[in-house]
Amino acid sequence: MIEKHPFPHEFSWTNEVRAHELDAQGIVNNAHYFCYFDHVRTLQMQALGFDWVQLSHRGFNLVLAKASIDFLKSLSAFDAFSIVSRLEPEGRLKLIFNQTLFNNQREPVCRGINTVVCVDKSRGKPITIDKLLAELRHLKRPALLEIE
């Protein structure tokens, strides 16, 4: 039996701009793009079997260590959009989310690179991806395993 990381992993999500997300210019306020990307990261991790609440109860927190966005275009009220998120490990500690938000013409609106680490709450230090996956196996999250 060989256990492998579930990475790289691609995930997509679609939504529509809501009126309250607009600023005085009539476009989506920049802070909402961070919220969109955060929501997609959460959904993607859930799809992979990551249970944030259970991990926290076991003493581990998945935290955003770094976030950056390049803004290319704007969205307006009720524009449909989609986000494609690609998750890959970097080194032993980091999970990198490369995320692109597309408008309904499939043009990139913004691109984000977001780094997540898992922190041991008792030590206040990151743990390795392998230890994180071991914790998830303990929580019986089989979606994370490829067994040959």
PDB file of C-alpha atoms in Angstrom:
ATOM      1  CA  MET A   1       0.000   0.000   0.000  1.00  0.00           C
ATOM      2  CA  ILE A   2       1.484   3.325  -1.081  1.00  0.00           C
ATOM      3  CA  GLU A   3      -0.004   6.561   0.199  1.00  0.00           C
ATOM      4  CA  LYS A   4       0.420   9.659  -1.949  1.00  0.00           C
ATOM      5  CA  HIS A   5      -0.292  13.329  -1.513  1.00  0.00           C
ATOM      6  CA  PRO A   6      -3.520  14.430  -3.205  1.00  0.00           C
ATOM      7  CA  PHE A   7      -1.612  17.202  -4.965  1.00  0.00           C
ATOM      8  CA  PRO A   8      -1.675  18.963  -7.318  1.00  0.00           C
ATOM      9  CA  HIS A   9      -5.417  19.442  -7.091  1.00  0.00           C
ATOM     10  CA  GLU A  10      -7.607  21.726  -9.208  1.00  0.00           C
ATOM     11  CA  PHE A  11     -10.989  23.052  -8.111  1.00  0.00           C
ATOM     12  CA  SER A  12     -13.475  25.510  -9.604  1.00  0.00           C
ATOM     13  CA  TRP A  13     -16.434  27.496  -8.306  1.00  0.00           C
ATOM     14  CA  THR A  14     -18.897  29.917  -9.904  1.00  0.00           C
ATOM     15  CA  ASN A  15     -20.846  32.788  -8.390  1.00  0.00           C
ATOM     16  CA  GLU A  16     -22.346  36.185  -9.113  1.00  0.00           C
ATOM     17  CA  VAL A  17     -21.425  39.628  -7.793  1.00  0.00           C
ATOM     18  CA  ARG A  18     -23.876  40.899  -5.177  1.00  0.00           C
ATOM     19  CA  ALA A  19     -24.807  44.574  -4.970  1.00  0.00           C
ATOM     20  CA  HIS A  20     -23.365  45.047  -1.474  1.00  0.00           C
ATOM     21  CA  GLU A  21     -19.881  44.079  -2.754  1.00  0.00           C
ATOM     22  CA  LEU A  22     -19.609  47.255  -4.854  1.00  0.00           C
ATOM     23  CA  ASP A  23     -17.709  50.385  -3.892  1.00  0.00           C
ATOM     24  CA  ALA A  24     -18.514  54.015  -4.738  1.00  0.00           C
ATOM     25  CA  GLN A  25     -17.085  53.487  -8.244  1.00  0.00           C
ATOM     26  CA  GLY A  26     -19.699  50.815  -8.982  1.00  0.00           C
ATOM     27  CA  ILE A  27     -17.164  47.978  -9.147  1.00  0.00           C
ATOM     28  CA  VAL A  28     -16.343  45.166  -6.735  1.00  0.00           C
ATOM     29  CA  ASN A  29     -14.309  46.498  -3.818  1.00  0.00           C
ATOM     30  CA  ASN A  30     -10.819  44.980  -3.819  1.00  0.00           C
ATOM     31  CA  ALA A  31     -11.289  43.365  -0.391  1.00  0.00           C
ATOM     32  CA  HIS A  32     -14.054  41.128  -1.749  1.00  0.00           C
ATOM     33  CA  TYR A  33     -11.630  39.387  -4.102  1.00  0.00           C
ATOM     34  CA  PHE A  34      -9.703  38.209  -1.033  1.00  0.00           C
ATOM     35  CA  CYS A  35     -13.007  36.918   0.384  1.00  0.00           C
ATOM     36  CA  TYR A  36     -13.845  35.101  -2.863  1.00  0.00           C
ATOM     37  CA  PHE A  37     -10.435  33.412  -2.871  1.00  0.00           C
ATOM     38  CA  ASP A  38     -10.756  32.512   0.825  1.00  0.00           C
ATOM     39  CA  HIS A  39     -14.152  30.907   0.222  1.00  0.00           C
ATOM     40  CA  VAL A  40     -12.782  28.847  -2.663  1.00  0.00           C
ATOM     41  CA  ARG A  41      -9.790  27.703  -0.570  1.00  0.00           C
ATOM     42  CA  THR A  42     -12.185  26.523   2.124  1.00  0.00           C
ATOM     43  CA  LEU A  43     -14.394  24.660  -0.371  1.00  0.00           C
ATOM     44  CA  GLN A  44     -11.372  23.099  -2.067  1.00  0.00           C
ATOM     45  CA  MET A  45      -9.915  21.891   1.225  1.00  0.00           C
ATOM     46  CA  GLN A  46     -13.308  20.472   2.226  1.00  0.00           C
ATOM     47  CA  ALA A  47     -13.506  18.638  -1.116  1.00  0.00           C
ATOM     48  CA  LEU A  48     -10.153  17.055  -0.261  1.00  0.00           C
ATOM     49  CA  GLY A  49     -11.401  15.982   3.173  1.00  0.00           C
ATOM     50  CA  PHE A  50      -9.800  18.706   5.292  1.00  0.00           C
ATOM     51  CA  ASP A  51     -12.069  19.328   8.281  1.00  0.00           C
ATOM     52  CA  TRP A  52     -10.963  22.692   9.703  1.00  0.00           C
ATOM     53  CA  VAL A  53     -13.042  22.349  12.868  1.00  0.00           C
ATOM     54  CA  GLN A  54     -11.888  18.822  13.706  1.00  0.00           C
ATOM     55  CA  LEU A  55      -8.266  19.757  13.032  1.00  0.00           C
ATOM     56  CA  SER A  56      -8.590  22.713  15.388  1.00  0.00           C
ATOM     57  CA  HIS A  57     -10.070  20.470  18.091  1.00  0.00           C
ATOM     58  CA  ARG A  58      -6.995  18.253  17.693  1.00  0.00           C
ATOM     59  CA  GLY A  59      -4.703  21.260  18.183  1.00  0.00           C
ATOM     60  CA  PHE A  60      -3.921  22.295  14.613  1.00  0.00           C
ATOM     61  CA  ASN A  61      -4.959  25.396  12.670  1.00  0.00           C
ATOM     62  CA  LEU A  62      -4.742  25.933   8.920  1.00  0.00           C
ATOM     63  CA  VAL A  63      -3.698  29.564   8.567  1.00  0.00           C
ATOM     64  CA  LEU A  64      -3.125  31.956   5.704  1.00  0.00           C
ATOM     65  CA  ALA A  65       0.552  32.925   5.857  1.00  0.00           C
ATOM     66  CA  LYS A  66       0.723  35.074   2.727  1.00  0.00           C
ATOM     67  CA  ALA A  67      -1.741  36.497   0.199  1.00  0.00           C
ATOM     68  CA  SER A  68      -1.219  38.496  -2.969  1.00  0.00           C
ATOM     69  CA  ILE A  69      -3.533  39.526  -5.794  1.00  0.00           C
ATOM     70  CA  ASP A  70      -2.828  41.046  -9.190  1.00  0.00           C
ATOM     71  CA  PHE A  71      -5.874  42.990 -10.386  1.00  0.00           C
ATOM     72  CA  LEU A  72      -6.376  42.956 -14.167  1.00  0.00           C
ATOM     73  CA  LYS A  73     -10.013  43.999 -14.739  1.00  0.00           C
ATOM     74  CA  SER A  74     -13.102  44.858 -12.687  1.00  0.00           C
ATOM     75  CA  LEU A  75     -16.413  43.174 -11.997  1.00  0.00           C
ATOM     76  CA  SER A  76     -19.722  45.035 -11.624  1.00  0.00           C
ATOM     77  CA  ALA A  77     -23.085  44.252 -10.057  1.00  0.00           C
ATOM     78  CA  PHE A  78     -24.526  40.861 -10.959  1.00  0.00           C
ATOM     79  CA  ASP A  79     -21.583  39.845 -13.170  1.00  0.00           C
ATOM     80  CA  ALA A  80     -21.155  36.089 -13.251  1.00  0.00           C
ATOM     81  CA  PHE A  81     -17.656  34.848 -12.504  1.00  0.00           C
ATOM     82  CA  SER A  82     -15.720  31.671 -11.847  1.00  0.00           C
ATOM     83  CA  ILE A  83     -12.593  30.899  -9.894  1.00  0.00           C
ATOM     84  CA  VAL A  84     -10.130  28.155 -10.738  1.00  0.00           C
ATOM     85  CA  SER A  85      -7.873  27.186  -7.857  1.00  0.00           C
ATOM     86  CA  ARG A  86      -4.828  24.958  -8.167  1.00  0.00           C
ATOM     87  CA  LEU A  87      -3.375  23.605  -4.931  1.00  0.00           C
ATOM     88  CA  GLU A  88       0.211  22.376  -4.753  1.00  0.00           C
ATOM     89  CA  PRO A  89       2.662  21.794  -1.929  1.00  0.00           C
ATOM     90  CA  GLU A  90       5.819  23.888  -1.755  1.00  0.00           C
ATOM     91  CA  GLY A  91       8.600  22.375   0.272  1.00  0.00           C
ATOM     92  CA  ARG A  92       7.677  20.512   3.438  1.00  0.00           C
ATOM     93  CA  LEU A  93       5.424  23.109   5.099  1.00  0.00           C
ATOM     94  CA  LYS A  94       3.489  25.209   2.597  1.00  0.00           C
ATOM     95  CA  LEU A  95       0.325  24.665   0.592  1.00  0.00           C
ATOM     96  CA  ILE A  96       0.184  27.096  -2.334  1.00  0.00           C
ATOM     97  CA  PHE A  97      -3.130  28.083  -3.900  1.00  0.00           C
ATOM     98  CA  ASN A  98      -2.762  29.627  -7.362  1.00  0.00           C
ATOM     99  CA  GLN A  99      -6.179  31.133  -7.994  1.00  0.00           C
ATOM    100  CA  THR A 100      -7.583  32.934 -11.024  1.00  0.00           C
ATOM    101  CA  LEU A 101     -10.944  34.679 -11.157  1.00  0.00           C
ATOM    102  CA  PHE A 102     -12.522  34.794 -14.642  1.00  0.00           C
ATOM    103  CA  ASN A 103     -15.429  36.901 -15.870  1.00  0.00           C
ATOM    104  CA  ASN A 104     -18.228  35.278 -17.895  1.00  0.00           C
ATOM    105  CA  GLN A 105     -16.220  35.842 -21.111  1.00  0.00           C
ATOM    106  CA  ARG A 106     -13.460  33.653 -19.552  1.00  0.00           C
ATOM    107  CA  GLU A 107     -11.117  36.658 -19.310  1.00  0.00           C
ATOM    108  CA  PRO A 108      -8.913  36.767 -16.207  1.00  0.00           C
ATOM    109  CA  VAL A 109     -10.057  39.482 -13.792  1.00  0.00           C
ATOM    110  CA  CYS A 110      -7.445  38.840 -11.098  1.00  0.00           C
ATOM    111  CA  ARG A 111      -4.864  36.289 -10.036  1.00  0.00           C
ATOM    112  CA  GLY A 112      -3.976  35.379  -6.491  1.00  0.00           C
ATOM    113  CA  ILE A 113      -1.226  33.380  -4.872  1.00  0.00           C
ATOM    114  CA  ASN A 114      -2.082  32.342  -1.337  1.00  0.00           C
ATOM    115  CA  THR A 115       0.115  30.368   1.052  1.00  0.00           C
ATOM    116  CA  VAL A 116      -1.422  28.234   3.807  1.00  0.00           C
ATOM    117  CA  VAL A 117       0.450  26.444   6.582  1.00  0.00           C
ATOM    118  CA  CYS A 118      -0.771  24.194   9.365  1.00  0.00           C
ATOM    119  CA  VAL A 119       0.239  25.419  12.817  1.00  0.00           C
ATOM    120  CA  ASP A 120       0.510  23.278  15.940  1.00  0.00           C
ATOM    121  CA  LYS A 121      -1.404  25.430  18.444  1.00  0.00           C
ATOM    122  CA  SER A 122       0.542  24.163  21.462  1.00  0.00           C
ATOM    123  CA  ARG A 123       3.934  25.028  19.951  1.00  0.00           C
ATOM    124  CA  GLY A 124       2.895  27.949  17.757  1.00  0.00           C
ATOM    125  CA  LYS A 125       4.956  26.507  14.894  1.00  0.00           C
ATOM    126  CA  PRO A 126       4.105  25.026  11.501  1.00  0.00           C
ATOM    127  CA  ILE A 127       3.968  21.276  11.006  1.00  0.00           C
ATOM    128  CA  THR A 128       4.942  19.405   7.845  1.00  0.00           C
ATOM    129  CA  ILE A 129       2.437  18.517   5.145  1.00  0.00           C
ATOM    130  CA  ASP A 130       3.107  14.834   5.902  1.00  0.00           C
ATOM    131  CA  LYS A 131       2.148  15.344   9.561  1.00  0.00           C
ATOM    132  CA  LEU A 132      -0.973  17.238   8.465  1.00  0.00           C
ATOM    133  CA  LEU A 133      -1.984  14.343   6.198  1.00  0.00           C
ATOM    134  CA  ALA A 134      -1.343  11.903   9.061  1.00  0.00           C
ATOM    135  CA  GLU A 135      -3.697  13.945  11.274  1.00  0.00           C
ATOM    136  CA  LEU A 136      -6.320  13.859   8.537  1.00  0.00           C
ATOM    137  CA  ARG A 137      -5.955  10.090   8.203  1.00  0.00           C
ATOM    138  CA  HIS A 138      -6.528   9.881  11.956  1.00  0.00           C
ATOM    139  CA  LEU A 139      -9.756  11.821  11.397  1.00  0.00           C
ATOM    140  CA  LYS A 140     -10.668   9.213   8.763  1.00  0.00           C
ATOM    141  CA  ARG A 141     -10.586  11.480   5.729  1.00  0.00           C
ATOM    142  CA  PRO A 142     -10.109   8.875   2.970  1.00  0.00           C
ATOM    143  CA  ALA A 143     -10.507  11.422   0.160  1.00  0.00           C
ATOM    144  CA  LEU A 144      -6.901  12.376   0.846  1.00  0.00           C
ATOM    145  CA  LEU A 145      -5.517   8.945   0.115  1.00  0.00           C
ATOM    146  CA  GLU A 146      -4.655   7.242  -3.126  1.00  0.00           C
ATOM    147  CA  ILE A 147      -4.054   3.613  -2.342  1.00  0.00           C
ATOM    148  CA  GLU A 148      -2.380   1.372  -4.876  1.00  0.00           C
TER     149      GLU A 148
END
